[in-house]
Tab-separated table of C-alpha atoms in Angstrom:
chain	number	residue	atom	x	y	z
A	278	UNK	CA	-17.350	17.428	-12.518
A	279	UNK	CA	-16.975	20.043	-15.183
A	280	UNK	CA	-15.606	17.792	-17.920
A	281	UNK	CA	-18.332	15.231	-17.277
A	282	UNK	CA	-20.977	17.887	-17.747
A	283	UNK	CA	-19.411	18.897	-21.042
A	284	UNK	CA	-19.293	15.274	-22.253
A	285	UNK	CA	-22.887	14.684	-21.288
A	286	UNK	CA	-24.100	17.842	-22.985
A	287	UNK	CA	-22.371	16.819	-26.203
A	288	UNK	CA	-23.968	13.383	-26.137
A	289	UNK	CA	-27.515	14.665	-25.686
A	290	UNK	CA	-26.984	17.384	-28.281
A	291	UNK	CA	-26.025	14.976	-31.039
A	292	UNK	CA	-28.523	12.237	-30.119
A	293	UNK	CA	-31.506	13.757	-31.978
A	294	UNK	CA	-29.480	13.794	-35.196
A	295	UNK	CA	-29.026	10.015	-35.277
A	296	UNK	CA	-30.761	8.485	-38.321
A	297	UNK	CA	-31.818	4.975	-39.183
A	298	UNK	CA	-29.132	4.637	-41.833
A	299	UNK	CA	-26.214	2.557	-40.616
A	300	UNK	CA	-23.696	4.578	-42.598
A	301	UNK	CA	-24.768	7.747	-40.781
A	302	UNK	CA	-24.938	6.123	-37.343
A	303	UNK	CA	-21.370	4.824	-37.284
A	304	UNK	CA	-19.566	8.216	-37.057
A	305	UNK	CA	-22.013	9.320	-34.422
A	306	UNK	CA	-21.541	6.126	-32.440
A	307	UNK	CA	-17.800	6.672	-32.573
A	308	UNK	CA	-18.267	10.206	-31.271
A	309	UNK	CA	-20.554	8.986	-28.480
A	310	UNK	CA	-18.031	6.308	-27.599
A	311	UNK	CA	-15.266	8.936	-27.495
A	312	UNK	CA	-17.324	11.072	-25.087
A	313	UNK	CA	-17.947	8.033	-22.910
A	314	UNK	CA	-14.210	7.295	-22.748
A	315	UNK	CA	-13.384	10.897	-21.871
A	316	UNK	CA	-15.934	10.846	-19.066
A	317	UNK	CA	-14.520	7.575	-17.786
A	318	UNK	CA	-10.988	8.951	-17.798
A	319	UNK	CA	-12.203	12.024	-15.951
A	320	UNK	CA	-13.750	9.836	-13.260
A	321	UNK	CA	-10.430	8.154	-12.517
A	322	UNK	CA	-8.184	11.184	-12.866
A	323	UNK	CA	-5.739	11.539	-9.921
A	324	UNK	CA	-6.508	15.241	-9.729
A	325	UNK	CA	-10.166	16.195	-10.009
A	326	UNK	CA	-11.345	19.721	-10.780
A	327	UNK	CA	-14.658	20.986	-9.497
A	328	UNK	CA	-16.501	24.053	-10.693
A	329	UNK	CA	-18.230	25.130	-7.507
A	330	UNK	CA	-16.436	23.199	-4.785
A	331	UNK	CA	-13.182	24.095	-3.079
A	332	UNK	CA	-11.950	20.568	-2.580
A	333	UNK	CA	-9.358	20.732	-5.343
A	334	UNK	CA	-7.477	23.159	-7.584
A	335	UNK	CA	-9.911	26.028	-8.046
A	336	UNK	CA	-7.786	28.490	-10.062
A	337	UNK	CA	-4.810	29.202	-7.792
A	338	UNK	CA	-5.222	26.696	-4.968
A	339	UNK	CA	-4.866	22.979	-4.956
A	340	UNK	CA	-5.428	19.950	-2.802
A	341	UNK	CA	-3.007	17.315	-3.987
A	342	UNK	CA	-3.597	13.667	-4.654
A	343	UNK	CA	-0.408	12.093	-3.478
A	344	UNK	CA	1.506	9.942	-5.937
A	345	UNK	CA	3.072	7.728	-3.319
A	346	UNK	CA	6.863	7.463	-3.370
A	347	UNK	CA	8.045	4.181	-1.919
A	348	UNK	CA	11.345	5.750	-0.816
A	349	UNK	CA	9.408	7.768	1.752
A	350	UNK	CA	7.576	4.838	3.354
A	351	UNK	CA	8.545	4.377	6.983
A	352	UNK	CA	7.686	1.765	9.563
A	353	UNK	CA	5.650	3.918	11.943
A	354	UNK	CA	4.506	1.414	14.551
A	355	UNK	CA	4.640	3.136	17.939
A	356	UNK	CA	6.422	1.568	20.894
A	357	UNK	CA	5.354	3.032	24.229
A	358	UNK	CA	6.172	0.503	26.931
A	359	UNK	CA	9.881	0.399	26.124
A	360	UNK	CA	10.335	3.835	24.550
A	361	UNK	CA	13.362	5.931	25.432
A	362	UNK	CA	13.177	8.638	28.050
A	363	UNK	CA	14.124	12.044	26.686
A	364	UNK	CA	13.699	15.582	27.955
A	365	UNK	CA	10.969	16.177	25.357
A	366	UNK	CA	7.420	15.114	26.221
A	367	UNK	CA	6.400	11.744	24.780
A	368	UNK	CA	3.507	12.977	22.650
A	369	UNK	CA	3.024	9.784	20.639
A	370	UNK	CA	2.178	7.805	23.777
A	371	UNK	CA	-0.304	10.308	25.158
A	372	UNK	CA	-3.966	9.341	25.350
A	373	UNK	CA	-5.927	10.985	22.538
A	374	UNK	CA	-8.499	13.610	23.500
A	375	UNK	CA	-12.208	13.256	22.815
A	376	UNK	CA	-13.396	16.580	21.459
A	377	UNK	CA	-16.732	18.166	22.352
A	378	UNK	CA	-19.457	17.844	19.735
A	379	UNK	CA	-20.940	21.305	20.311
A	380	UNK	CA	-17.708	23.081	19.338
A	381	UNK	CA	-16.511	23.583	15.775
A	382	UNK	CA	-13.004	24.012	17.201
A	383	UNK	CA	-11.347	20.959	18.832
A	384	UNK	CA	-11.922	21.464	22.579
A	385	UNK	CA	-12.419	19.276	25.647
A	386	UNK	CA	-12.829	19.559	29.397
A	387	UNK	CA	-9.897	18.586	31.609
A	388	UNK	CA	-10.383	17.808	35.299
A	389	UNK	CA	-6.801	18.825	36.000
A	390	UNK	CA	-4.777	21.215	33.863
A	391	UNK	CA	-1.318	22.582	34.505
A	392	UNK	CA	-1.232	20.951	37.942
A	393	UNK	CA	-4.441	22.698	39.014
A	394	UNK	CA	-7.677	20.884	39.802
A	395	UNK	CA	-10.749	22.597	38.401
A	396	UNK	CA	-13.398	23.861	40.805
A	397	UNK	CA	-15.981	23.617	38.026
A	398	UNK	CA	-17.977	20.403	37.739
A	399	UNK	CA	-17.251	19.879	34.045
A	400	UNK	CA	-13.549	20.793	34.381
A	401	UNK	CA	-11.292	23.297	32.615
A	402	UNK	CA	-11.991	23.975	28.941
A	403	UNK	CA	-8.913	23.489	26.782
A	404	UNK	CA	-8.599	23.857	23.037
A	405	UNK	CA	-6.262	23.001	20.199
A	406	UNK	CA	-6.132	24.867	16.873
A	407	UNK	CA	-8.686	24.122	14.171
A	408	UNK	CA	-6.256	25.091	11.408
A	409	UNK	CA	-2.495	25.180	10.991
A	410	UNK	CA	-0.565	27.353	8.527
A	411	UNK	CA	2.567	25.187	8.568
A	412	UNK	CA	4.741	26.754	5.910
A	413	UNK	CA	6.821	28.187	4.574
A	414	UNK	CA	9.057	30.849	6.141
A	415	UNK	CA	9.199	34.151	4.207
A	416	UNK	CA	6.229	33.467	1.972
A	417	UNK	CA	3.842	35.971	3.576
A	418	UNK	CA	2.422	33.836	6.393
A	419	UNK	CA	2.298	36.755	8.852
A	420	UNK	CA	0.210	38.840	6.481
A	421	UNK	CA	-2.041	35.911	5.566
A	422	UNK	CA	-2.672	34.864	9.158
A	423	UNK	CA	-3.523	38.428	10.146
A	424	UNK	CA	-6.124	38.696	7.389
A	425	UNK	CA	-7.625	35.314	8.222
A	426	UNK	CA	-8.100	36.336	11.845
A	427	UNK	CA	-10.001	39.454	10.809
A	428	UNK	CA	-12.903	37.132	10.041
A	429	UNK	CA	-15.390	37.365	12.959
A	430	UNK	CA	-15.317	33.589	13.511
A	431	UNK	CA	-11.526	33.200	13.503
A	432	UNK	CA	-9.512	34.041	16.615
A	433	UNK	CA	-5.840	34.923	16.764
A	434	UNK	CA	-3.640	33.287	19.405
A	435	UNK	CA	-1.380	34.504	22.207
A	436	UNK	CA	1.866	33.655	20.407
A	437	UNK	CA	4.461	35.865	18.737
A	438	UNK	CA	2.803	38.302	16.313
A	439	UNK	CA	-0.450	36.670	17.512
A	440	UNK	CA	0.271	33.794	15.133
A	441	UNK	CA	3.397	31.797	16.098
A	442	UNK	CA	3.597	29.297	18.950
A	443	UNK	CA	6.927	27.777	17.755
A	444	UNK	CA	5.870	24.712	19.747
A	445	UNK	CA	6.281	21.728	17.446
A	446	UNK	CA	9.731	22.512	16.014
A	447	UNK	CA	11.315	24.548	18.788
A	448	UNK	CA	9.326	25.006	21.994
A	449	UNK	CA	8.983	21.362	22.970
A	450	UNK	CA	12.769	21.038	22.630
A	451	UNK	CA	13.565	24.128	24.708
A	452	UNK	CA	14.427	26.408	21.777
A	453	UNK	CA	11.443	28.775	21.856
A	454	UNK	CA	12.942	31.964	23.283
A	455	UNK	CA	9.557	33.100	24.631
A	456	UNK	CA	9.782	35.672	27.393
A	457	UNK	CA	9.536	34.079	30.835
A	458	UNK	CA	10.309	30.507	29.863
A	459	UNK	CA	13.076	30.597	27.271
A	460	UNK	CA	14.923	27.275	26.912
A	461	UNK	CA	12.267	25.491	28.974
A	462	UNK	CA	10.951	22.425	27.195
A	463	UNK	CA	7.263	23.100	26.689
A	464	UNK	CA	4.543	20.496	27.077
A	465	UNK	CA	1.284	20.014	25.223
A	466	UNK	CA	-0.424	21.848	28.078
A	467	UNK	CA	1.805	24.869	27.369
A	468	UNK	CA	0.753	24.627	23.721
A	469	UNK	CA	-2.950	24.763	24.613
A	470	UNK	CA	-2.359	27.960	26.579
A	471	UNK	CA	-1.671	29.816	23.335
A	472	UNK	CA	-5.342	29.462	22.388
A	473	UNK	CA	-8.177	31.453	23.913
A	474	UNK	CA	-10.434	28.684	25.214
A	475	UNK	CA	-12.540	31.156	27.159
A	476	UNK	CA	-13.417	33.102	24.000
A	477	UNK	CA	-14.002	29.919	22.018
A	478	UNK	CA	-16.254	28.682	24.813
A	479	UNK	CA	-18.671	31.568	24.353
A	480	UNK	CA	-21.355	29.559	22.586
A	481	UNK	CA	-23.217	31.851	20.234
A	482	UNK	CA	-25.571	29.608	18.273
A	483	UNK	CA	-28.697	27.752	19.353
A	484	UNK	CA	-29.329	24.686	17.220
A	485	UNK	CA	-32.762	23.335	16.293
A	486	UNK	CA	-32.678	20.869	19.201
A	487	UNK	CA	-31.919	23.813	21.538
A	488	UNK	CA	-28.286	22.721	21.927
A	489	UNK	CA	-25.765	25.527	22.354
A	490	UNK	CA	-22.999	25.550	19.773
A	491	UNK	CA	-19.786	27.551	19.321
A	492	UNK	CA	-18.716	28.226	15.738
A	493	UNK	CA	-15.548	30.114	16.725
A	494	UNK	CA	-12.239	28.636	15.565
A	495	UNK	CA	-8.599	29.431	16.155
A	496	UNK	CA	-5.314	28.479	14.534
A	497	UNK	CA	-1.601	29.084	14.424
A	498	UNK	CA	1.028	29.837	11.798
A	499	UNK	CA	4.394	28.232	12.457
A	500	UNK	CA	6.061	28.211	9.021
A	501	UNK	CA	9.249	26.576	10.271
A	502	UNK	CA	7.353	23.357	10.984
A	503	UNK	CA	7.176	22.469	7.287
A	504	UNK	CA	10.902	21.899	7.067
A	505	UNK	CA	12.723	22.204	10.419
A	506	UNK	CA	12.873	18.772	12.064
A	507	UNK	CA	16.393	19.212	13.395
A	508	UNK	CA	15.581	17.867	16.887
A	509	UNK	CA	14.059	14.584	15.699
A	510	UNK	CA	16.498	12.645	17.886
A	511	UNK	CA	14.639	13.946	20.955
A	512	UNK	CA	11.472	12.070	19.970
A	513	UNK	CA	11.530	8.939	22.195
A	514	UNK	CA	10.443	6.546	19.438
A	515	UNK	CA	13.356	7.514	17.165
A	516	UNK	CA	16.732	5.831	17.241
A	517	UNK	CA	19.187	8.687	17.942
A	518	UNK	CA	22.007	6.769	16.244
A	519	UNK	CA	20.049	6.259	13.014
A	520	UNK	CA	20.789	8.245	9.880
A	521	UNK	CA	17.154	9.290	9.409
A	522	UNK	CA	14.108	9.598	11.676
A	523	UNK	CA	11.052	7.389	11.749
A	524	UNK	CA	8.879	10.021	13.382
A	525	UNK	CA	8.924	13.778	12.861
A	526	UNK	CA	6.564	16.699	13.454
A	527	UNK	CA	3.679	15.583	11.194
A	528	UNK	CA	3.409	12.307	13.128
A	529	UNK	CA	3.144	14.184	16.439
A	530	UNK	CA	0.582	16.624	15.069
A	531	UNK	CA	-1.503	13.801	13.603
A	532	UNK	CA	-1.598	11.990	16.951
A	533	UNK	CA	-2.828	15.068	18.795
A	534	UNK	CA	-4.893	16.816	16.080
A	535	UNK	CA	-6.013	14.171	13.570
A	536	UNK	CA	-8.460	16.453	11.744
A	537	UNK	CA	-6.556	19.727	11.748
A	538	UNK	CA	-6.919	21.784	8.558
A	539	UNK	CA	-3.483	22.291	6.993
A	540	UNK	CA	-2.554	25.335	4.888
A	541	UNK	CA	0.677	25.658	2.909
A	542	UNK	CA	1.902	28.706	0.969
A	543	UNK	CA	4.937	28.290	-1.331
A	544	UNK	CA	7.112	30.929	-2.963
A	545	UNK	CA	9.663	30.948	-5.783
A	546	UNK	CA	12.478	28.997	-4.028
A	547	UNK	CA	15.389	31.354	-4.719
A	548	UNK	CA	13.409	34.450	-3.724
A	549	UNK	CA	12.205	32.731	-0.553
A	550	UNK	CA	15.770	31.824	0.421
A	551	UNK	CA	17.054	35.346	-0.268
A	552	UNK	CA	14.433	36.874	2.024
A	553	UNK	CA	15.043	34.210	4.686
A	554	UNK	CA	18.778	34.899	4.514
A	555	UNK	CA	18.409	38.525	5.606
A	556	UNK	CA	15.520	37.886	7.993
A	557	UNK	CA	17.548	35.232	9.825
A	558	UNK	CA	20.672	37.429	9.778
A	559	UNK	CA	22.792	34.758	8.112
A	560	UNK	CA	24.703	37.453	6.251
A	561	UNK	CA	24.582	41.092	5.246
A	562	UNK	CA	25.657	41.521	1.609
A	563	UNK	CA	24.705	40.142	-1.789
A	564	UNK	CA	28.306	39.006	-2.266
A	565	UNK	CA	28.264	37.083	1.007
A	566	UNK	CA	24.928	35.543	0.044
A	567	UNK	CA	26.461	34.357	-3.223
A	568	UNK	CA	29.433	32.790	-1.430
A	569	UNK	CA	27.181	31.056	1.115
A	570	UNK	CA	24.935	29.687	-1.630
A	571	UNK	CA	27.881	28.180	-3.517
A	572	UNK	CA	29.262	26.711	-0.293
A	573	UNK	CA	25.911	25.205	0.700
A	574	UNK	CA	25.233	23.659	-2.704
A	575	UNK	CA	28.711	22.109	-2.737
A	576	UNK	CA	28.162	20.774	0.774
A	577	UNK	CA	24.914	19.114	-0.268
A	578	UNK	CA	26.501	17.768	-3.433
A	579	UNK	CA	29.342	16.160	-1.464
A	580	UNK	CA	26.873	14.631	0.974
A	581	UNK	CA	24.482	13.249	-1.627
A	582	UNK	CA	27.332	11.571	-3.496
A	583	UNK	CA	27.523	9.197	-0.520
A	584	UNK	CA	24.054	9.273	1.047
A	585	UNK	CA	20.413	9.840	0.115
A	586	UNK	CA	19.019	13.357	0.132
A	587	UNK	CA	16.867	12.451	3.125
A	588	UNK	CA	19.898	11.227	5.054
A	589	UNK	CA	21.710	14.467	4.235
A	590	UNK	CA	18.741	16.597	5.342
A	591	UNK	CA	18.493	14.860	8.703
A	592	UNK	CA	22.155	14.060	9.310
A	593	UNK	CA	24.101	15.509	12.220
A	594	UNK	CA	26.269	17.667	9.975
A	595	UNK	CA	23.228	19.387	8.443
A	596	UNK	CA	20.977	19.756	11.494
A	597	UNK	CA	23.498	20.620	14.179
A	598	UNK	CA	25.826	22.959	12.272
A	599	UNK	CA	25.059	26.487	11.070
A	600	UNK	CA	23.780	26.436	7.503
A	601	UNK	CA	21.834	28.883	5.397
A	602	UNK	CA	18.249	27.575	4.989
A	603	UNK	CA	18.535	26.473	1.361
A	604	UNK	CA	16.916	23.107	2.144
A	605	UNK	CA	13.753	24.881	3.334
A	606	UNK	CA	13.097	25.592	-0.363
A	607	UNK	CA	13.219	21.897	-1.292
A	608	UNK	CA	9.441	21.808	-1.197
A	609	UNK	CA	9.011	18.439	-2.867
A	610	UNK	CA	11.055	16.594	-0.231
A	611	UNK	CA	9.318	18.188	2.740
A	612	UNK	CA	5.833	17.879	1.273
A	613	UNK	CA	6.410	14.154	0.789
A	614	UNK	CA	7.015	13.828	4.533
A	615	UNK	CA	3.694	15.483	5.386
A	616	UNK	CA	1.819	13.495	2.769
A	617	UNK	CA	3.056	10.303	4.393
A	618	UNK	CA	0.936	11.180	7.420
A	619	UNK	CA	-2.056	13.323	6.459
A	620	UNK	CA	-4.845	12.540	3.997
A	621	UNK	CA	-5.105	14.747	0.973
A	622	UNK	CA	-8.356	16.436	1.939
A	623	UNK	CA	-6.645	18.200	4.847
A	624	UNK	CA	-3.918	20.054	2.916
A	625	UNK	CA	-4.557	23.202	0.916
A	626	UNK	CA	-1.637	24.521	-1.152
A	627	UNK	CA	-1.172	27.747	-3.101
A	628	UNK	CA	1.593	30.106	-4.200
A	629	UNK	CA	2.719	33.346	-2.590
A	630	UNK	CA	2.764	34.925	-6.053
A	631	UNK	CA	-0.925	34.121	-6.575
A	632	UNK	CA	-1.791	35.417	-3.107
A	633	UNK	CA	-0.186	38.745	-4.026
A	634	UNK	CA	-1.806	38.770	-7.459
A	635	UNK	CA	-5.371	37.966	-6.367
A	636	UNK	CA	-5.710	38.161	-2.586
A	637	UNK	CA	-9.479	38.413	-2.811
A	638	UNK	CA	-9.795	35.095	-4.565
A	639	UNK	CA	-7.332	33.319	-2.265
A	640	UNK	CA	-9.024	34.545	0.921
A	641	UNK	CA	-12.472	33.588	-0.289
A	642	UNK	CA	-11.180	30.125	-1.042
A	643	UNK	CA	-9.526	29.833	2.358
A	644	UNK	CA	-12.685	30.868	4.173
A	645	UNK	CA	-14.564	28.157	2.264
A	646	UNK	CA	-11.869	25.628	3.122
A	647	UNK	CA	-12.187	26.514	6.815
A	648	UNK	CA	-15.969	26.307	6.641
A	649	UNK	CA	-16.653	29.760	8.065
A	650	UNK	CA	-19.519	32.064	7.142
A	651	UNK	CA	-19.418	34.521	4.269
A	652	UNK	CA	-18.732	37.972	5.690
A	653	UNK	CA	-20.501	41.185	4.616
A	654	UNK	CA	-18.883	42.985	1.697
A	655	UNK	CA	-17.823	45.914	3.896
A	656	UNK	CA	-16.003	43.605	6.334
A	657	UNK	CA	-14.330	41.688	3.536
A	658	UNK	CA	-13.135	44.897	1.855
A	659	UNK	CA	-11.692	45.997	5.195
A	660	UNK	CA	-9.750	42.723	5.379
A	661	UNK	CA	-8.417	43.222	1.855
A	662	UNK	CA	-7.365	46.857	2.323
A	663	UNK	CA	-5.603	46.443	5.685
A	664	UNK	CA	-1.935	47.380	5.799
A	665	UNK	CA	0.467	44.687	4.716
A	666	UNK	CA	1.935	42.833	7.679
A	667	UNK	CA	5.691	42.615	7.867
A	668	UNK	CA	8.468	43.097	5.350
A	669	UNK	CA	12.222	42.417	5.553
A	670	UNK	CA	13.758	45.919	5.667
A	671	UNK	CA	17.314	44.685	5.300
A	672	UNK	CA	16.444	42.981	2.032
A	673	UNK	CA	15.096	46.298	0.695
A	674	UNK	CA	18.367	47.970	1.638
A	675	UNK	CA	20.398	45.379	-0.279
A	676	UNK	CA	18.366	45.232	-3.480
A	677	UNK	CA	18.104	42.065	-5.559
A	678	UNK	CA	20.528	39.165	-5.388
A	679	UNK	CA	23.245	38.969	-8.023
A	680	UNK	CA	22.083	37.596	-11.391
A	681	UNK	CA	24.823	34.982	-11.147
A	682	UNK	CA	23.424	33.785	-7.806
A	683	UNK	CA	19.907	33.670	-9.238
A	684	UNK	CA	21.072	31.464	-12.112
A	685	UNK	CA	22.935	29.095	-9.782
A	686	UNK	CA	19.971	28.722	-7.449
A	687	UNK	CA	17.447	28.189	-10.214
A	688	UNK	CA	19.698	25.537	-11.701
A	689	UNK	CA	19.882	23.846	-8.311
A	690	UNK	CA	16.107	23.965	-7.724
A	691	UNK	CA	15.083	23.123	-11.303
A	692	UNK	CA	14.729	19.348	-10.933
A	693	UNK	CA	13.073	19.655	-7.525
A	694	UNK	CA	10.546	22.101	-8.927
A	695	UNK	CA	9.800	19.670	-11.751
A	696	UNK	CA	9.057	16.946	-9.212
A	697	UNK	CA	6.846	19.303	-7.247
A	698	UNK	CA	4.948	20.403	-10.361
A	699	UNK	CA	4.445	16.758	-11.302
A	700	UNK	CA	3.215	15.870	-7.820
A	701	UNK	CA	0.762	18.766	-7.819
A	702	UNK	CA	-0.055	18.312	-11.514
A	703	UNK	CA	0.448	22.046	-11.948
A	704	UNK	CA	3.200	23.708	-14.000
A	705	UNK	CA	2.880	26.950	-12.067
A	706	UNK	CA	5.156	25.320	-9.498
A	707	UNK	CA	7.973	25.560	-12.028
A	708	UNK	CA	7.768	29.333	-11.413
A	709	UNK	CA	8.486	30.196	-15.029
A	710	UNK	CA	6.346	33.308	-14.538
A	711	UNK	CA	8.812	34.702	-11.965
A	712	UNK	CA	11.843	36.107	-13.862
A	713	UNK	CA	14.897	37.745	-12.375
A	714	UNK	CA	14.241	41.391	-11.538
A	715	UNK	CA	17.017	43.852	-10.919
A	716	UNK	CA	16.136	45.907	-7.847
A	717	UNK	CA	18.468	48.647	-6.726
A	718	UNK	CA	19.262	49.031	-3.018
A	719	UNK	CA	16.908	51.426	-1.229
A	720	UNK	CA	18.095	54.262	0.948
A	721	UNK	CA	16.597	54.854	4.391
A	722	UNK	CA	14.076	57.379	3.091
A	723	UNK	CA	12.743	54.857	0.593
A	724	UNK	CA	12.639	52.082	3.198
A	725	UNK	CA	10.763	54.383	5.569
A	726	UNK	CA	8.213	55.147	2.872
A	727	UNK	CA	7.586	51.420	2.398
A	728	UNK	CA	7.241	50.993	6.155
A	729	UNK	CA	4.523	53.635	6.252
A	730	UNK	CA	2.330	51.275	4.233
A	731	UNK	CA	3.288	48.261	6.312
A	732	UNK	CA	2.849	47.153	9.920
A	733	UNK	CA	6.428	45.983	10.412
């Protein structure tokens, strides 16, 4: 660790100066003792920084050491024999797959898949994603996923925009809207069909023991999964009459993909909501946005005067009625849910603002996190200089939100951002470096010019 190296170098630098006179040794002993204490504190620090490793905060990105919150502890024992029957597939009671050792990506052979019996002796190759960009909506996940899949080892999927499967939050509950099977409740088999097992199965490495090995990986980016658990009552192990769920998406994912690499990109909460508002067509003017924000904050305030925030997030009135997605920006609450299930080493977190500021650094870090090869400089420069993927044209046409709305939202998010910054041990998640910027509405000519530099 970096601080340890510094402490050690100080101790060996001053050692030769120690004399035989007791009066001269005492200050030096105190200094040595101070260095020892600093090193000891560093060893037990809840957030450890490494100079050359990407297993913790390495400038912009961070893997968090969870400070456990007892209010989020749930009894997660799974009942299968007497579980409820719902229209959604009972994922938690499915037998876990044993993945093939000669694949970097999680894959296995299935004798029968999708009702068809394989004619091949080993069965049908099926694969799950190696990595999962699980949040958050309107932070740049489309652009990020596109650039990741330009790496020769990383394959896109067959979902929307070649990134979204919408399986865990929507598809398995019949809310996917995919052409050909809209409103059909998808199964785990349907999920596997989003990933190109045939391409992954093209083994391209011969190991020292002459074993064939495939180093190809695939993933998906479903940013709604971080926060949208509105159909939790359809999970058989949950009590549909309860105020809050016992099991939500992270529990299902963990059961099926225990070692999946998780990636999370966060954005200044008010800006994220404003973009989401126009993208989701919740409204069409800055004035309407202001009114909806005030209404939503008052609604949450009234609810939390009687119930916990968690109960309000998962209650019938919040999940079954139309609301603007303000709660999607309550990052601390949602991150706590995921940290209840997944170990810290699997989650990599960074800010949208830092991705925009230093894309090169972020991508290099992500490639290290995913354990893929370093690409030639020419290929990497091509990834960096590709057109930006997706913007929200309607937001450009409207300009910035009203300053009054900005102030209200930042007041609402302030305490939640403080909790997030404390959890991540990083004050950048207070977003003090993102001030209000007045942006005038663009006309169609200006919007078209922006589009020319973007694959919308």
